[in-house]
Amino acid sequence: MGHLNFLDTTPSLPFLFLFITILVASQIPFGCTRQAHSSNFTCIESERQALLQFRDSLADESNRLSSWIGEDCCSWDGISCHKTTGHVVTLDLRNLEQTELYEVLLDPSYHCRSCLACDQLSPSLVNLTNLRYLDLSLNNFSGIQIPTFLGLLKDLRYLNLSHAGFVGEVPHHLGNLSHLRYLDMGFGSTNNIHNDLRSNDVGWVARLSSLEYLFLRGVNLSNARDGFRIINVLSSLKTLDLEYCELVVPHLLHVNFTHLSSLRLGSNQFLNPTLPPWLRNLTGLQDLGLFYNNLDDKVHDTFRQMTSLVNLELEGNHFDTSTLRSICNISGLTSLHMSYNELQGSIPSEIGQFPQLTQLGLSNNRLNDTIPSSLWQLTKLQALYIAANALTGELSEHNFAKLRDLKVLDISDNLFSLHVNSSWVPPFQLQYIGMGSVKIGPRFPNWLRTQKEIAGLHMYNASISDAIPSWFGVLSNDTRRIILSGNKLEGSLNSVISAADADKKVVQMLILLLNHNHFTGSIPEDLCKLRTLIVLDLSDNHLSGRIPLCLGNLRNLLFLRLANNSLYGQIPGSLGNLGELIILQLSKNRFDGKLPPSMQNLKSLQFLDLGENRIADTMPAWIGERLSDLEFLTLQSNNFHGGISNTLCQLPYLQVLNLEHNDLSGSIPQCFKNFTAMESTEPGTFEVSNNSYFVPVLRNFKAGIELEYSKNMESVKSISLSGNNLVGEIPDEIMGLVGLQTLNLSKNHLNGRIPRNIGNLKQLETLDLSMNELSGEIPPSLSSIYTLSSLNLSYNKLSGPIPSGNQLQTLNDSSIIYEGNIGLCGKPLLNSCPAGESPTENGPVLDDKGHSESDFSWFYAGFGPGFSVGVVGVVGILQCKQSWRYAVFKCLENAHDRIWVMIALKTSRLRRNFH
């Protein structure tokens, strides 16, 4: 599929086209092969010396160039010479051991031993004046630019620099290669991983008049003015790949490259969101990639005329079901991907009109109803993606009876149930099984035993309540991704983790998610043999015992979650070996002792959650000094003691700090103002929470309720220091953290005044300062925080009038908010403020209909004189009788307060119901 997560199970098109590239290259008659041609002469001496100089400029760790010795350079690996003249015509140093590029992307510590590398390529290559074929792809020239001297190799027909790590501006000197027919500088972009190459002016491309194959995938062309118009002059093009180039594609009246058979424009920007009409002129087009371009097809006839199409990728656009029906006219289609569009309603029955279809992608749309029977007649189908819709129905072995070639099946996140016979033997051998949220249980599916090629198994939330059978451990030896979260799986983990024996290949498992099950027992040491693991989640089970020391051997781990179990003992120092770790979540266990100093080696950590354990330690200074990438730090409900280290202020990306319910003392550091991420109202940089594979859970209190965040955590900004022994004043500097949504300083011994500029915290939703020793008035600016939904100032020593203002009057339990502050007065409390002290207003107080008090001045002007005449007699009596006077006014005052509170509460409820 087009736009891929780097852990996606979809067959990656970058690698597909890598294969096509090799295939195409092999058909270009350059007379070049991997091995040297036999000849009766040695190579030309000057060219041999040039090759030796080039070899000496390279770092060759795996000794790939060991054959480059002796006099006959035409026999060296990767070298071919012309049969007649003896000139070197081919230099092929493509790294064939790195064809599966995704291995490099998945493993951050990957070191490519077979890659050639260098600080600077030797210009001796210019002496190979007859060179026609140059391939340096899939090596590691990271950090160096494409050398300009390549523009001097004017006889080149083939140049491949893809996936080689070159950076910087593409030299315009390449435009001198007028005989060039094949040019590839692309990088297989997955999960927004881009090439570091750029070209701000592609005018040089226009000079390559013989070019037939152009691959610039991932080269940044965002500043290339009229880039697409310039490339349009290349009338000989047969293949054009400009995916992920950040290119602006203008509205063209016509195109010159009408001989194209493959056009890849995915993940760019079209100035006109409608499908370009010139596509109809590409009558020989077989491969078209337009994914993630926000396009639509209002006319619904563009594809109807493109009957030569074989592969069509339209993910991430705005095409609807009418477009899908129009595509069903293309009977020769073998691959169709329309995930992440606006398809709704039923899958058209016309889908069965693709007799040659091998791949069908309709995931992440709004399709409903049952699957049409015609889809199950696509006998050549190899990959079916229909996940994340609202499709319904009961699936049985009958549905899959004709799908003998099926390798990939993703039906996750629909409303399916799967009912097959316990002895069912499927007609296919699946490599990827996506059945998340499909009702499969309660028994563990026995048919899995017949599947010998599984690389990915996703059966989360599948209603399985059973022990995992012993045969599953053998099956998992070849499985890279196992996701069985959210079931009720029982027994020990030994049935899942059965590492290969020493005489077998190492298990290449990358992802193991077994969270939210009922597993018991300890974490088996066999788990430590899964050396390639990058994601491990065993949280929310019933595991006990200690963390195995050998877990520190999993050096590739990026995400480790063991939260909400019954694990105990000290956190092992060996975890400090996990230097690539981004997420570490050990909360809700029974860990004790001190934090191992080795944890300061986890310099990549962004999310550290050790909350709700029994850790007894001071706040380590190294958290702030060494873990500078931290964005989430939650240590609540432990036994941390001593002061809050000022080194915490060295965490500029920190957006959640939770230290509540410990035994911390001292004052709140004024340097909290250095939490730069909390100064901004924009979301933070934490994005892994939106990836379905990596789901840490952030527990955060809002309005007194514990909430769990597993997505969009980058928007949460919070400081919670409740339940400690902190003293001193609330630092004014905290009021500069204008992005804060939660500030909880309750249950401490803080004194002094509430900062007057607390109204600066315009994003604040929860403010809890209760159970301290705060004194003075409540700042009037508090009433200007319109986002505030929960406020607790109870049990302090606050005094003076409560600020009036619309927002404070709408809060629930308004009497509890101020409880325990005997010096406070004014609404909503019953005790009025003494004469001369009136609540400070923040703008006019409105009645239920939106009128201000001044609107009633006409009423008082007429009513006043008449009323004064009527009461003058009563006033006279009260003037003479002091006891009557006190009783009457006290009664009136109490009645007034009760009526006011009643009206305010009813008004608040009416407003909430109205909204």
CSV table of C-alpha atoms in Angstrom, one decimal, residues 46 130 328 419 438 534 561 863 894:
chain,number,residue,atom,x,y,z
A,46,SER,CA,44.9,3.2,-16.0
A,130,ASN,CA,33.6,4.4,-21.0
A,328,CYS,CA,-14.8,-2.0,-11.6
A,419,HIS,CA,-17.3,-19.8,13.2
A,438,VAL,CA,-13.4,-10.3,15.4
A,534,ILE,CA,11.5,-3.8,19.7
A,561,ARG,CA,5.4,-2.1,29.4
A,863,PHE,CA,-40.2,52.3,41.8
A,894,ASN,CA,-30.5,35.3,55.1
